C-alpha atoms as a printed R data frame, in Angstrom:
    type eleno elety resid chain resno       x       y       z
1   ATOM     1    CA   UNK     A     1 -15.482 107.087 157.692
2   ATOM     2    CA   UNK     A     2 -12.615 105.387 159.446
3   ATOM     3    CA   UNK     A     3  -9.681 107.449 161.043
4   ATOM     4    CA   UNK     A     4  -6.725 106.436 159.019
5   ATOM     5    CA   UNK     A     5  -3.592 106.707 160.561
6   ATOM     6    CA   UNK     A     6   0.641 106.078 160.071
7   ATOM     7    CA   UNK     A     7   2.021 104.484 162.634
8   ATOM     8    CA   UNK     A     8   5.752 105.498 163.229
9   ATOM     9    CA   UNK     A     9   7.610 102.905 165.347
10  ATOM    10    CA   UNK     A    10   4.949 100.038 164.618
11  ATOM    11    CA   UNK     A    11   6.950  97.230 165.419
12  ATOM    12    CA   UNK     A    12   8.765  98.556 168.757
13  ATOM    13    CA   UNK     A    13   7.268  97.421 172.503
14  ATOM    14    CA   UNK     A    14   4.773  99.818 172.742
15  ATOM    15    CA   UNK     A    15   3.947 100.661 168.482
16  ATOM    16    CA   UNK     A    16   3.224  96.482 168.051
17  ATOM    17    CA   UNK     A    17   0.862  96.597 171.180
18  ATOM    18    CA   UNK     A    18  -0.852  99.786 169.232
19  ATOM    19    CA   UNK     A    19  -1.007  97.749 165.720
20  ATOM    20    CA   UNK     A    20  -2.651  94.974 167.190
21  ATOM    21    CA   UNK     A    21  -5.136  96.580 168.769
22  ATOM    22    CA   UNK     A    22  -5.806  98.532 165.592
23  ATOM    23    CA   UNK     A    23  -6.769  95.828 163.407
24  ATOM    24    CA   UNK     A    24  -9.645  94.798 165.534
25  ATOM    25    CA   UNK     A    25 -11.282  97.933 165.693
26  ATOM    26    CA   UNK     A    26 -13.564  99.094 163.357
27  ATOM    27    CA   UNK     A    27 -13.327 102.794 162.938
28  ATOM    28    CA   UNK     A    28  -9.449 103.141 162.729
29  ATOM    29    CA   UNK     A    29  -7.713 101.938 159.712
30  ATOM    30    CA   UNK     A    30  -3.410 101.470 159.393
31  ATOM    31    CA   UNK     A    31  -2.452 102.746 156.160
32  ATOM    32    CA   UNK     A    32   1.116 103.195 156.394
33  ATOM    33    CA   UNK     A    33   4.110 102.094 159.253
34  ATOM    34    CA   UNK     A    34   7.073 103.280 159.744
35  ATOM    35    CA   UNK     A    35   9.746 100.726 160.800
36  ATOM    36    CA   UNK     A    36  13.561 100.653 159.518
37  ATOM    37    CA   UNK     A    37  14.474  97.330 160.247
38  ATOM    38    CA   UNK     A    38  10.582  95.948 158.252
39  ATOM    39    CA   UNK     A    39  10.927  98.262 155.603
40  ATOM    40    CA   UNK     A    40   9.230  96.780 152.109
41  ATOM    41    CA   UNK     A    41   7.407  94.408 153.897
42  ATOM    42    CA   UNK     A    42   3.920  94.314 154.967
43  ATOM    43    CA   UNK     A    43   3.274  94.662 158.891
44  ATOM    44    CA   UNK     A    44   0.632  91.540 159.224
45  ATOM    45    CA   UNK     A    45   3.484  89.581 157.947
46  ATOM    46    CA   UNK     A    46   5.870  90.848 160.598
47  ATOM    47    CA   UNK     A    47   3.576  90.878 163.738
48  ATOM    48    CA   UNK     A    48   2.082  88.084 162.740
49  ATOM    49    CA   UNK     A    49  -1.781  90.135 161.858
50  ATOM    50    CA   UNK     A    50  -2.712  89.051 159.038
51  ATOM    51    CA   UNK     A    51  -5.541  92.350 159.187
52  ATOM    52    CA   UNK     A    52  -2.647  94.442 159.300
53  ATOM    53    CA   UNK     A    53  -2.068  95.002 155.296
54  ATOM    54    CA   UNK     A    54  -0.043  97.883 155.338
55  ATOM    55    CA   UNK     A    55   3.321  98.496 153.846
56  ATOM    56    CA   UNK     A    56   5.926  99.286 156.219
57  ATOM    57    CA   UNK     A    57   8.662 102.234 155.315
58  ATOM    58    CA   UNK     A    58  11.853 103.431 156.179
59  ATOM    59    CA   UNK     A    59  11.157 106.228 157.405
60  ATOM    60    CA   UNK     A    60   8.310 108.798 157.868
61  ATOM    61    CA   UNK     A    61   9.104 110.784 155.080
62  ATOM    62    CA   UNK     A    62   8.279 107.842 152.672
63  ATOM    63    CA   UNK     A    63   5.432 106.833 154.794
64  ATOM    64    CA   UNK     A    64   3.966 110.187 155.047
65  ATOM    65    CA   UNK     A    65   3.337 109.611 150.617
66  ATOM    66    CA   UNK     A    66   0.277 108.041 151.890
67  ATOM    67    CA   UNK     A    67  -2.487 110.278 152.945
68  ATOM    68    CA   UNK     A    68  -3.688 109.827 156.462
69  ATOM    69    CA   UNK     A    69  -5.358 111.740 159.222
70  ATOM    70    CA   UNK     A    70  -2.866 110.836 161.739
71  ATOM    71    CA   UNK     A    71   0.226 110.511 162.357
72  ATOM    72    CA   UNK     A    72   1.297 108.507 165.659
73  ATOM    73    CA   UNK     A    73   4.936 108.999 166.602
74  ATOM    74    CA   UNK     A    74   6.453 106.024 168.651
75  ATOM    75    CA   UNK     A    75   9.941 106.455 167.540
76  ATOM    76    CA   UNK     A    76  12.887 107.714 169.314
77  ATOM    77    CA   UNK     A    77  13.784 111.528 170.483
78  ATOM    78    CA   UNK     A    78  16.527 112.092 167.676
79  ATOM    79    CA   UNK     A    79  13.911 111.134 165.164
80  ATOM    80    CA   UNK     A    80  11.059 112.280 166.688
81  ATOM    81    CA   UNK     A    81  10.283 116.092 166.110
82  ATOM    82    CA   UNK     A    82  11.451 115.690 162.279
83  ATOM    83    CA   UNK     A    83   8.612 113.468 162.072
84  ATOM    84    CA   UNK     A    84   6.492 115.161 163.504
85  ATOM    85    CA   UNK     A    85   7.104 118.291 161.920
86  ATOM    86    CA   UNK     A    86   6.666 116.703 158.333
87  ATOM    87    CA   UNK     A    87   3.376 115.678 159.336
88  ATOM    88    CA   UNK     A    88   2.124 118.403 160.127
89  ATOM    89    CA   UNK     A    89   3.510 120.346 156.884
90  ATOM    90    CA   UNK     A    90   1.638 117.323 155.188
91  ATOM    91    CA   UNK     A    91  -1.821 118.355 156.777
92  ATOM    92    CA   UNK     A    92  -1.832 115.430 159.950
93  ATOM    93    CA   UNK     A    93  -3.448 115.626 162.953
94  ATOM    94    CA   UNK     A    94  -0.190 114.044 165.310
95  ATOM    95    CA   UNK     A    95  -0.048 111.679 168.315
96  ATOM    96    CA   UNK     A    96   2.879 111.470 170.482
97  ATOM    97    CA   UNK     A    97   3.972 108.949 172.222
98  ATOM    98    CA   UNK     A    98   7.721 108.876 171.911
99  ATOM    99    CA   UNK     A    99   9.612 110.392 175.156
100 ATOM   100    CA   UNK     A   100  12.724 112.568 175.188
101 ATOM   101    CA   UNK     A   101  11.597 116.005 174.059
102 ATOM   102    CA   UNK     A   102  12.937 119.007 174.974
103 ATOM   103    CA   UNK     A   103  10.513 121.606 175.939
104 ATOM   104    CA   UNK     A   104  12.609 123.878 173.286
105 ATOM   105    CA   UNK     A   105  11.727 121.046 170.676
106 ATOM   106    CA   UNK     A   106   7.742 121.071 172.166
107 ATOM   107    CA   UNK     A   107   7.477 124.931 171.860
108 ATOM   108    CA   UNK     A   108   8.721 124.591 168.151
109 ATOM   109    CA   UNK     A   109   6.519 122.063 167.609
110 ATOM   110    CA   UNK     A   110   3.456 124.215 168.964
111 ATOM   111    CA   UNK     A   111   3.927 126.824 166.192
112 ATOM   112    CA   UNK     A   112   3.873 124.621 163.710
113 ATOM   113    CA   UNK     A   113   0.719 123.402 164.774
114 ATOM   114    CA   UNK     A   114  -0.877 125.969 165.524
115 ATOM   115    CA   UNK     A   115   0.002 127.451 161.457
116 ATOM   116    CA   UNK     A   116  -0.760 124.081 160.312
117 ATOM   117    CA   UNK     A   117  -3.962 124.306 162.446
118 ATOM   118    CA   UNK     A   118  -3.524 120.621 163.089
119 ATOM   119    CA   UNK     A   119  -3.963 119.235 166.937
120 ATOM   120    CA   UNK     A   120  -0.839 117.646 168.037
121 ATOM   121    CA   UNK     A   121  -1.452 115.783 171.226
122 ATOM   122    CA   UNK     A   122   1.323 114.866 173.473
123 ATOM   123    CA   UNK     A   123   1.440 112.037 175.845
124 ATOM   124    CA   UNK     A   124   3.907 111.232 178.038
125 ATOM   125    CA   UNK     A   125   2.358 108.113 179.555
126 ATOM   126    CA   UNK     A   126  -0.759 106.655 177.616
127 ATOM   127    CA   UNK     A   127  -1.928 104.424 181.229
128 ATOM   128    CA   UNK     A   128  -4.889 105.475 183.295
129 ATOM   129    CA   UNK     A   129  -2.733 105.526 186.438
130 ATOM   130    CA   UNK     A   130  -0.246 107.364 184.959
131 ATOM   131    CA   UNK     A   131  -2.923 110.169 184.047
132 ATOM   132    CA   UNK     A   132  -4.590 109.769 187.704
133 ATOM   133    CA   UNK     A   133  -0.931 110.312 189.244
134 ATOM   134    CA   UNK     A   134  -0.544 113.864 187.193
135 ATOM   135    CA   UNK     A   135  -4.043 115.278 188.056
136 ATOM   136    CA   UNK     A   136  -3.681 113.911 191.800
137 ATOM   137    CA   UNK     A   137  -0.557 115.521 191.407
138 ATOM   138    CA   UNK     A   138  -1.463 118.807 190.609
139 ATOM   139    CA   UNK     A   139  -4.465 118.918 193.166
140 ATOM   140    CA   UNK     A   140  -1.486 118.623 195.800
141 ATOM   141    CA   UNK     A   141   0.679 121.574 194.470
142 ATOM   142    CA   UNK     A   142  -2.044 123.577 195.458
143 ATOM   143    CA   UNK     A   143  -1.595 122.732 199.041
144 ATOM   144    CA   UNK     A   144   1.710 121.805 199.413
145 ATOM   145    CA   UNK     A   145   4.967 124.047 198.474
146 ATOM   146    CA   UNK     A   146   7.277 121.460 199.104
147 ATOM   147    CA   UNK     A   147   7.828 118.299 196.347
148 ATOM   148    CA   UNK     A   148  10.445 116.326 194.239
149 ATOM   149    CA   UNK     A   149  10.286 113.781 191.045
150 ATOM   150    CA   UNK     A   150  11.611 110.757 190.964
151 ATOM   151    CA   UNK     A   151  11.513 108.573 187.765
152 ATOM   152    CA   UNK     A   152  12.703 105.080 187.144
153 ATOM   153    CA   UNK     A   153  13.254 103.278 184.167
154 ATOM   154    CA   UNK     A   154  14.875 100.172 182.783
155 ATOM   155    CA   UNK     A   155  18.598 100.563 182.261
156 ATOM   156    CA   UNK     A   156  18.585 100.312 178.582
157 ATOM   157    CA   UNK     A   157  16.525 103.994 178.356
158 ATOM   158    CA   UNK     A   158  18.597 106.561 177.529
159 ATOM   159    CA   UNK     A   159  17.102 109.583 177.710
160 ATOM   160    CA   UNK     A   160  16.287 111.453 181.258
161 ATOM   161    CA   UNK     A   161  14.434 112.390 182.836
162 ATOM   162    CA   UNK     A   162  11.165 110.041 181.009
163 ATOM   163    CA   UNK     A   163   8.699 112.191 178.899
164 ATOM   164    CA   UNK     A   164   6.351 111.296 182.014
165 ATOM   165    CA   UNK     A   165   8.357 113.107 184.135
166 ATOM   166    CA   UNK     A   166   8.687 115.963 181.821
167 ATOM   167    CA   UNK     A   167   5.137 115.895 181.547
168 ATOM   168    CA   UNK     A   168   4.051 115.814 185.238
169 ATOM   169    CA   UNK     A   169   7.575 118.810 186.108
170 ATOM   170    CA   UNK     A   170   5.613 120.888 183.072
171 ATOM   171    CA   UNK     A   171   2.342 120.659 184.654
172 ATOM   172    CA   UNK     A   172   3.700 121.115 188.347
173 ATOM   173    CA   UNK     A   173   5.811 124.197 187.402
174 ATOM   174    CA   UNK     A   174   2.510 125.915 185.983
175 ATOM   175    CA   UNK     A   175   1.012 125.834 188.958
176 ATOM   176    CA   UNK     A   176   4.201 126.855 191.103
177 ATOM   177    CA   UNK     A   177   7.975 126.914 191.572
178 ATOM   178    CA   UNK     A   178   8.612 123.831 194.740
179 ATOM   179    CA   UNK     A   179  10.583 125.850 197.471
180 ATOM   180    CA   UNK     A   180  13.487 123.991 198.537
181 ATOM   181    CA   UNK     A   181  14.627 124.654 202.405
182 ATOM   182    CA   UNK     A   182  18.487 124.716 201.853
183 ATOM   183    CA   UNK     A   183  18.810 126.644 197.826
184 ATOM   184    CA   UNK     A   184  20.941 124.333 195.639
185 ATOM   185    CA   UNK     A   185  23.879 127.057 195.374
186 ATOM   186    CA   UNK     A   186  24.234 126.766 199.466
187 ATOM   187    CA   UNK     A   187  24.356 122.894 199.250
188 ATOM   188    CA   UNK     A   188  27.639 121.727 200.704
189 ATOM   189    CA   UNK     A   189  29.024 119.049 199.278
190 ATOM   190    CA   UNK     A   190  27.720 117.720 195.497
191 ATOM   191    CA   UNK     A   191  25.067 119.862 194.199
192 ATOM   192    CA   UNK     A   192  24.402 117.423 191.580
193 ATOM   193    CA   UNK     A   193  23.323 115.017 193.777
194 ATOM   194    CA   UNK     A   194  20.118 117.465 194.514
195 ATOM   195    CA   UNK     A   195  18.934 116.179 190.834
196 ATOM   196    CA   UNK     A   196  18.101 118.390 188.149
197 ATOM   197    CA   UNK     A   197  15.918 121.531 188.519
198 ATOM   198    CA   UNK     A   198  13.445 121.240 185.653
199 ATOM   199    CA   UNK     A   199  10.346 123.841 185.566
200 ATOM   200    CA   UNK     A   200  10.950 124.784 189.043
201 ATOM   201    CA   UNK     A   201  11.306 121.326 190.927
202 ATOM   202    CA   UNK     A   202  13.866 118.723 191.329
203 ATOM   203    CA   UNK     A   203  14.089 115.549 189.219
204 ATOM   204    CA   UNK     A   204  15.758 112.595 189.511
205 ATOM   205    CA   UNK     A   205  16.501 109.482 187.168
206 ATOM   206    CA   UNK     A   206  17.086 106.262 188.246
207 ATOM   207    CA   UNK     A   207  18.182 103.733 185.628
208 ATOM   208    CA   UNK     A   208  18.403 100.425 186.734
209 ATOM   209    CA   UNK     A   209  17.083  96.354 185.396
210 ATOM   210    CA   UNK     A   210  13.898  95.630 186.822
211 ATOM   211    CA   UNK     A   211  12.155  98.547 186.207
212 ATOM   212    CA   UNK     A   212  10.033  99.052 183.326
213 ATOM   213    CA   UNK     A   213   8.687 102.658 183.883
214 ATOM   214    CA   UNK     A   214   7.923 104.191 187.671
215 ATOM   215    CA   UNK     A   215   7.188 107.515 188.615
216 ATOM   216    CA   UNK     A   216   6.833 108.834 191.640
217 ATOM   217    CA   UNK     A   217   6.249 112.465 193.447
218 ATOM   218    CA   UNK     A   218   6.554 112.959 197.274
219 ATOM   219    CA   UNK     A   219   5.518 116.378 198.794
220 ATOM   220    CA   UNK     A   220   6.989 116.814 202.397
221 ATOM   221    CA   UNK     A   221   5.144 119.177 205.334
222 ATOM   222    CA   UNK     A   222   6.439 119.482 209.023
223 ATOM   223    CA   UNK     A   223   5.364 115.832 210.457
224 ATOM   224    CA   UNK     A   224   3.555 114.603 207.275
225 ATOM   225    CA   UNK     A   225   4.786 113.075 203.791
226 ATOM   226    CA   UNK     A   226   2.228 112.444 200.624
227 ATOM   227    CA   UNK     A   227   3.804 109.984 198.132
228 ATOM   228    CA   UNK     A   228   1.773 109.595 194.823
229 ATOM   229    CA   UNK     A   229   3.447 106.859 192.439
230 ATOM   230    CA   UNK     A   230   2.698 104.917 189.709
231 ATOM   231    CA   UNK     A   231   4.384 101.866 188.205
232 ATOM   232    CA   UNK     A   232   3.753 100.067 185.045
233 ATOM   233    CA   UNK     A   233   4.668  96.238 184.564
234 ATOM   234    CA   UNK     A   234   6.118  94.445 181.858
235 ATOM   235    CA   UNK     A   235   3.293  94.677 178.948
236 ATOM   236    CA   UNK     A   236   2.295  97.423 176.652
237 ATOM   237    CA   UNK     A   237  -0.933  96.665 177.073
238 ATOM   238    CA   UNK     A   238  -1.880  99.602 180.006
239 ATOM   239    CA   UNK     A   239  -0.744 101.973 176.862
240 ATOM   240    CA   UNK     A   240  -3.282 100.797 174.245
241 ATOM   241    CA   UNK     A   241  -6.609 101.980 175.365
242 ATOM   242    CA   UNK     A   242  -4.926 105.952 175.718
243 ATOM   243    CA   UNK     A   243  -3.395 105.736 172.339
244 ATOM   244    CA   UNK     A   244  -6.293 104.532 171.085
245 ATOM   245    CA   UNK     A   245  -8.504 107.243 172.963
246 ATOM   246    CA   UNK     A   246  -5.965 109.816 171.643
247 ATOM   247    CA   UNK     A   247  -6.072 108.638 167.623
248 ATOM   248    CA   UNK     A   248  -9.749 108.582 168.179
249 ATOM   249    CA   UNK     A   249  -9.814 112.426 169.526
250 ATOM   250    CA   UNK     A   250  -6.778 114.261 168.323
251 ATOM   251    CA   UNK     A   251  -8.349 115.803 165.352
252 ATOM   252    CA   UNK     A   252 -11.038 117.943 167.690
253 ATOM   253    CA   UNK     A   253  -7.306 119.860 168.450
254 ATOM   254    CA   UNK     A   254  -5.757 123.069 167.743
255 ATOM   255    CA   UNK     A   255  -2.346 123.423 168.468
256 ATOM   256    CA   UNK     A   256   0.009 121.745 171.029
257 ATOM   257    CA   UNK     A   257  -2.097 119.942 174.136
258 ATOM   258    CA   UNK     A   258   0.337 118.129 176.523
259 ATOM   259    CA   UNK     A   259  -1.807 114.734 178.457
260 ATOM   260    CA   UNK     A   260  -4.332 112.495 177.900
261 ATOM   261    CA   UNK     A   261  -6.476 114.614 179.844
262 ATOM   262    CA   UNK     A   262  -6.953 116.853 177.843
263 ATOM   263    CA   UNK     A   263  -8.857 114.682 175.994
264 ATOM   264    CA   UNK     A   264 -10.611 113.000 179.142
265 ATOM   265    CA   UNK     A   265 -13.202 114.062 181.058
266 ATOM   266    CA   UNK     A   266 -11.849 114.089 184.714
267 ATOM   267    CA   UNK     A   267 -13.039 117.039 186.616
């Protein structure tokens, strides 16, 4: 039986990619987009897929009518826990790809999964690199007490820090707290300038043109600096093998799992 799934955001940079690569697989079916701007139409006709037979709606709510198995948010951060939520009070397995979440809005949206007994999985950054960056990552928290965030993202993107960078800070901060030399309240001059302390490490957010989406951790020792980083071009396409990886394994969940990894086999 094929996985069918509603795609929120399907005609967006990242959802299209997603929709496309959708139709020429043979054990995941599109019945249902999401899509304000398409609404009424079908999304072949819009992307130009002619395989792609779904009707698009305006909004998840509507979409959400027709059964699925799941749900893949690719929306926006207002929008996106309200969807979410609704599909899991409709029975949905969820996907999430849409950055901006508030670890407030995640914890919410771990009891309702874990009543629902649906598996929502949460990915801030779908690419392989991405991924390889989070676990290297973590391996080096062990070791070293000493590390700061830095994300970068086109300057159209208007939430901060990315969902990436949430994602990695989360992880980091369960392992430890990064000590910081000077503490922020001693800091002469602009404290704000330190960046933001998020689980227990500081972020920063650079928005400028030119980037699409960068993200970078350096851990500092006496005489010795490790800088892990990964940057992603201008195509969507390092995103669609994870999202397809995650539709494909979502539904072996329980509950609120944060990275494709947790539905890799890396160790």
């Amino acid at each position: 039986m094929p996985i069918h799934v509603c795609l929120a955001g399907a005609t967006g940079w990242a959802g299209s990619a997603l929709a496309r690569a959708i139709a020429t697989t043979d054990d995941i079916v599109l019945t249902a987009a999401v899509a304000r701007r398409a609404a009424g139409q079908r999304l072949g006709a819009v992307l130009g897929e002619p395989r792609l037979d779904c009707l698009v709606y305006a909004t998840a709510a509507e979409a959400l009518a027709q059964p699925c198995d799941v749900f893949f948010e690719y929306t926006k951060p207002d929008m996106a826990k309200a969807n979410v939520l609704a599909a899991l009070d409709r029975g949905c397995h969820v996907v999430i790809g849409t950055s901006g979440l508030s670890d407030d809005d995640y914890a919410e949206i771990a009891t309702a999964a874990q009543a629902a007994g649906r598996g929502v999985l949460a990915v801030g950054n779908f690419a392989l690199t991405a991924v390889l960056l989070q676990k290297f990552a973590e391996v080096a928290a062990r070791y070293i007490a000493q590390w700061e965030i830095i994300d970068y993202a086109r300057d159209t993107k208007p939430d901060a820090p990315s969902g990436t960078a949430r994602e990695l800070a989360a992880r980091l901060g369960r392992i430890r707290a990064a000590e910081l030399t000077v503490p922020l309240e001693a800091t002469k001059g602009v404290p704000a300038t330190r960046g933001a302390r998020l689980n227990g490490m500081q972020v920063h957010s650079v928005r400028l043109p030119g980037y699409t989406i960068a993200l970078e951790v350096v851990f500092g020792m006496p005489d010795q600096r490790l800088t892990i980083r990964h940057d992603a071009g201008a195509s969507a396409e390092p995103y669609v093998a994870g999202a397809l990886l995650a539709i494909r394994r979502v539904s072996g969940l329980v509950g609120l799992h944060r990275g494709l990894d947790s539905v890799l086999e890396l160790e």
